[in-house]
Short mmCIF file of C-alpha atoms in Angstrom, two decimals:
data_model
loop_
_atom_site.label_atom_id
_atom_site.label_comp_id
_atom_site.label_asym_id
_atom_site.label_seq_id
_atom_site.Cartn_x
_atom_site.Cartn_y
_atom_site.Cartn_z
CA MET A 1 -4.32 -12.60 22.28
CA THR A 2 -5.28 -10.32 25.13
CA GLN A 3 -4.18 -6.70 25.53
CA ALA A 4 -1.82 -7.75 28.32
CA GLN A 5 -0.18 -10.36 26.07
CA TRP A 6 0.25 -7.81 23.27
CA VAL A 7 1.81 -5.35 25.70
CA GLU A 8 4.19 -8.05 26.92
CA GLN A 9 5.34 -8.67 23.35
CA LEU A 10 6.26 -5.03 22.85
CA ALA A 11 9.62 -5.84 24.49
CA ASP A 12 10.18 -9.21 22.80
CA ALA A 13 13.63 -9.81 21.33
CA ASP A 14 11.99 -10.63 17.99
CA TYR A 15 11.39 -7.40 16.02
CA ALA A 16 8.54 -8.98 14.05
CA LYS A 17 6.70 -9.81 17.27
CA ARG A 18 7.19 -6.27 18.59
CA ALA A 19 5.87 -4.82 15.33
CA ALA A 20 2.86 -7.13 15.33
CA ALA A 21 2.05 -6.23 18.95
CA SER A 22 2.30 -2.51 18.18
CA ALA A 23 -0.04 -2.89 15.19
CA ALA A 24 -2.57 -4.87 17.20
CA LEU A 25 -2.70 -2.23 19.95
CA MET A 26 -2.88 0.60 17.38
CA ARG A 27 -5.96 -1.05 15.88
CA ASP A 28 -7.65 -1.72 19.24
CA ASP A 29 -10.41 0.88 19.37
CA THR A 30 -11.27 -0.02 22.97
CA LEU A 31 -8.12 1.65 24.29
CA ASP A 32 -8.92 4.82 26.21
CA GLU A 33 -7.01 7.12 28.53
CA PRO A 34 -7.33 4.96 31.70
CA ALA A 35 -6.25 1.83 29.83
CA LEU A 36 -3.29 3.62 28.27
CA ARG A 37 -2.25 5.02 31.67
CA ALA A 38 -2.38 1.57 33.21
CA MET A 39 -0.18 0.16 30.44
CA LEU A 40 2.38 2.93 30.89
CA LEU A 41 2.42 2.32 34.65
CA ALA A 42 3.16 -1.38 34.17
CA ASP A 43 6.95 -1.02 33.84
CA ASP A 44 9.66 1.19 32.41
CA HIS A 45 11.22 -1.12 29.81
CA PRO A 46 12.54 1.41 27.25
CA GLU A 47 11.33 -0.39 24.13
CA ARG A 48 7.88 -1.04 25.55
CA ARG A 49 7.53 2.52 26.85
CA ARG A 50 8.59 4.00 23.51
CA ARG A 51 6.03 1.94 21.61
CA LEU A 52 3.29 2.59 24.17
CA LEU A 53 3.80 6.33 23.87
CA ALA A 54 3.35 6.11 20.09
CA ILE A 55 0.21 3.99 20.61
CA ALA A 56 -1.08 6.54 23.12
CA GLU A 57 -0.51 9.44 20.72
CA HIS A 58 -2.48 7.61 18.02
CA HIS A 59 -5.48 6.88 20.25
CA ILE A 60 -5.57 10.38 21.71
CA MET A 61 -5.55 11.83 18.20
CA ARG A 62 -8.17 9.30 17.13
CA GLY A 63 -10.51 10.75 19.74
CA LEU A 64 -9.84 14.31 18.55
CA VAL A 65 -10.41 13.27 14.92
CA ALA A 66 -13.73 11.66 15.85
CA GLU A 67 -14.90 14.95 17.39
CA VAL A 68 -13.97 16.85 14.22
CA ALA A 69 -15.78 14.31 12.03
CA ARG A 70 -19.05 14.73 13.94
CA ASP A 71 -21.03 17.81 13.00
CA PRO A 72 -24.04 18.11 15.38
CA ARG A 73 -25.55 20.71 13.08
CA GLU A 74 -26.01 18.13 10.30
CA PRO A 75 -27.18 14.87 11.96
CA ASP A 76 -28.62 13.53 8.70
CA ALA A 77 -25.66 14.40 6.49
CA PRO A 78 -24.37 11.54 4.35
CA PRO A 79 -20.96 10.02 5.25
CA ASP A 80 -18.00 12.12 4.24
CA ARG A 81 -15.53 11.05 1.55
CA GLY A 82 -13.04 8.57 2.91
CA ALA A 83 -9.44 9.17 3.92
CA VAL A 84 -6.69 6.83 5.08
CA GLY A 85 -4.13 9.29 6.41
CA PHE A 86 -0.74 8.88 4.74
CA SER A 87 1.62 10.99 2.72
CA TYR A 88 3.33 9.49 -0.31
CA ASP A 89 5.61 9.96 -3.25
CA PRO A 90 4.40 8.63 -6.65
CA LEU A 91 6.50 5.84 -8.16
CA LEU A 92 6.36 5.96 -11.96
CA PRO A 93 5.88 2.67 -13.83
CA ASP A 94 9.39 2.71 -15.34
CA ASN A 95 10.86 3.00 -11.82
CA ASN A 96 8.64 0.43 -10.10
CA PRO A 97 10.42 -2.92 -9.67
CA HIS A 98 7.39 -4.51 -7.99
CA GLY A 99 4.82 -4.38 -10.80
CA PRO A 100 4.02 -3.23 -14.28
CA GLY A 101 2.10 -0.16 -13.13
CA ALA A 102 2.72 2.85 -10.92
CA GLY A 103 3.10 2.73 -7.18
CA LEU A 104 3.09 4.94 -4.08
CA ILE A 105 5.96 5.08 -1.63
CA VAL A 106 4.59 5.82 1.85
CA LEU A 107 6.56 8.73 3.30
CA ALA A 108 4.65 9.25 6.54
CA THR A 109 1.44 8.29 8.33
CA MET A 110 -0.73 10.47 10.57
CA PRO A 111 -1.54 9.58 14.18
CA GLY A 112 -5.28 9.44 14.71
CA PHE A 113 -5.97 8.11 11.23
CA PRO A 114 -6.16 4.48 10.08
CA GLY A 115 -3.01 4.71 7.97
CA TYR A 116 -0.94 5.11 11.15
CA ALA A 117 -2.16 1.72 12.39
CA TYR A 118 -2.00 -0.22 9.14
CA LEU A 119 0.84 1.23 7.05
CA GLN A 120 4.55 1.78 7.60
CA THR A 121 6.99 4.30 6.23
CA GLY A 122 8.62 2.74 3.18
CA ASP A 123 5.61 0.61 2.18
CA ILE A 124 4.90 0.58 -1.53
CA ILE A 125 1.23 0.63 -2.45
CA LEU A 126 0.62 -1.12 -5.77
CA ALA A 127 -3.17 -1.09 -6.00
CA ILE A 128 -6.23 0.47 -4.35
CA ALA A 129 -9.39 -1.66 -4.14
CA GLY A 130 -7.85 -4.06 -6.62
CA ARG A 131 -7.15 -1.36 -9.18
CA SER A 132 -3.71 -0.35 -10.34
CA THR A 133 -2.69 2.38 -12.75
CA ARG A 134 -0.17 2.71 -15.55
CA SER A 135 -0.28 6.50 -15.33
CA ALA A 136 3.13 7.88 -16.22
CA THR A 137 3.04 11.37 -14.66
CA VAL A 138 3.08 12.47 -11.04
CA THR A 139 -0.08 14.52 -11.48
CA SER A 140 -2.08 11.66 -13.05
CA ILE A 141 -0.98 9.27 -10.30
CA ARG A 142 -2.12 11.72 -7.60
CA ASN A 143 -5.46 12.15 -9.39
CA TRP A 144 -5.80 8.35 -9.48
CA VAL A 145 -5.21 8.12 -5.71
CA GLN A 146 -7.80 10.80 -4.98
CA LEU A 147 -10.31 9.07 -7.24
CA GLU A 148 -9.81 5.56 -5.88
CA ILE A 149 -9.80 6.44 -2.18
CA GLY A 150 -12.40 9.19 -2.66
CA ARG A 151 -14.93 6.78 -4.10
CA HIS A 152 -15.03 5.25 -0.60
CA ARG A 153 -16.90 6.87 2.27
CA GLU A 154 -16.11 7.37 5.93
CA GLY A 155 -16.74 4.02 7.62
CA ASP A 156 -16.09 2.01 4.46
CA ARG A 157 -13.10 -0.31 4.25
CA VAL A 158 -10.63 0.02 1.39
CA THR A 159 -8.18 -2.71 0.39
CA LEU A 160 -4.62 -1.63 -0.42
CA THR A 161 -2.13 -3.96 -2.07
CA VAL A 162 1.15 -3.33 -0.23
CA HIS A 163 4.74 -4.44 -0.88
CA ARG A 164 6.77 -4.53 2.33
CA GLU A 165 10.12 -6.18 3.06
CA GLY A 166 9.99 -8.50 0.06
CA GLU A 167 6.35 -9.52 0.44
CA THR A 168 3.21 -8.32 -1.31
CA PHE A 169 -0.12 -8.58 0.49
CA ASP A 170 -3.53 -6.99 0.77
CA VAL A 171 -4.51 -4.95 3.85
CA GLU A 172 -8.08 -3.84 4.50
CA ILE A 173 -8.16 -0.41 6.12
CA PRO A 174 -11.19 1.45 7.57
CA CYS A 175 -11.70 4.91 6.10
CA ALA A 176 -11.82 8.06 8.20
CA SER A 177 -13.17 11.45 7.14
CA ILE A 178 -11.37 13.54 4.53
CA THR A 179 -12.83 16.69 6.13
CA ALA A 180 -11.27 15.71 9.46
CA LEU A 181 -7.94 14.93 7.80
CA ASN A 182 -7.80 18.36 6.18
CA GLU A 183 -8.89 20.02 9.43
CA VAL A 184 -6.35 18.29 11.71
CA TYR A 185 -3.30 18.09 9.43
CA SER A 186 -1.75 20.58 7.05
CA THR A 187 -0.51 18.21 4.34
CA THR A 188 1.28 18.88 1.08
CA GLY A 189 1.48 15.27 -0.08
CA LEU A 190 5.27 15.47 -0.03
CA GLY A 191 5.90 13.88 3.35
CA ASP A 192 4.60 16.85 5.34
CA THR A 193 2.22 15.73 8.09
CA SER A 194 2.15 18.90 10.16
CA ARG A 195 -0.48 18.88 12.87
CA ARG A 196 -2.38 22.13 13.28
CA ASP A 197 -1.61 23.98 16.51
CA LYS A 198 -5.11 23.77 17.96
CA TYR A 199 -4.89 19.97 17.98
CA GLN A 200 -1.35 19.88 19.32
CA GLN A 201 -2.32 21.53 22.60
CA PRO A 202 -5.00 19.00 23.68
CA LEU A 203 -2.69 16.17 22.64
CA ASP A 204 0.12 17.61 24.80
CA GLU A 205 -2.25 18.06 27.77
CA THR A 206 -3.50 14.47 27.57
CA MET A 207 0.00 13.05 27.12
CA ALA A 208 1.09 15.00 30.22
CA ARG A 209 -1.72 13.40 32.24
CA LEU A 210 -0.80 9.93 30.95
CA THR A 211 2.86 10.28 31.88
CA GLU A 212 2.50 12.25 35.12
CA GLY A 213 4.71 10.76 37.82
CA LEU A 214 6.20 8.11 35.59
CA PRO A 215 9.95 7.64 35.95
CA GLU A 216 12.08 8.28 32.90
CA PRO A 217 12.79 4.94 31.18
CA GLU A 218 16.36 3.79 30.81
CA ALA A 219 17.99 4.64 27.50
CA LEU A 220 17.95 1.99 24.81
CA THR A 221 21.27 0.19 24.35
CA PRO A 222 22.48 -1.45 21.11
CA GLY A 223 20.71 -4.71 20.47
CA GLU A 224 17.53 -3.84 22.40
#
């Protein structure tokens, strides 16, 4: 489908179609500020506008993250350790109804990082790169996550086995830079995805340019 067709589906009555369209536009690395501005100018449908603003935030942050990840002082440096960009709560094996091992409940994802485009709050991750764990403590599960994602490098793709809304499937996610993740977000791993102030300002400035002169969309009504 084309970008215009995906944008059109952002206001479809079928939630699954709206979600699929949002995901497709989140993952479209060709979207830049002019393209996002044009989409926002298209109309003021409240559902479409709300989703487009979230998509715009992700792509603006993606550009800021890319700048952090590039260090012109070290042009020959090897790729950084990989990062996906999500906060989670460990699910111990005895409390995991979706498999014999441990799991991760996704608490939040971080705009600008791949997790925001590929994962959803409430997803349960059952395996990383085909590997699961039967670790029975919170600390050992967190160590497992760091090991399994950390063995990938920036630019690699990591496969997560995800349980969502009654279905279990694999999703292949490109890895970003762990250095950029730690630079842009102050994370505790407990659902906190606080963006550092020096990245909030350029985001706000760009969002202001994107929305300048746009009329306020009508409020959503029940059923929309």
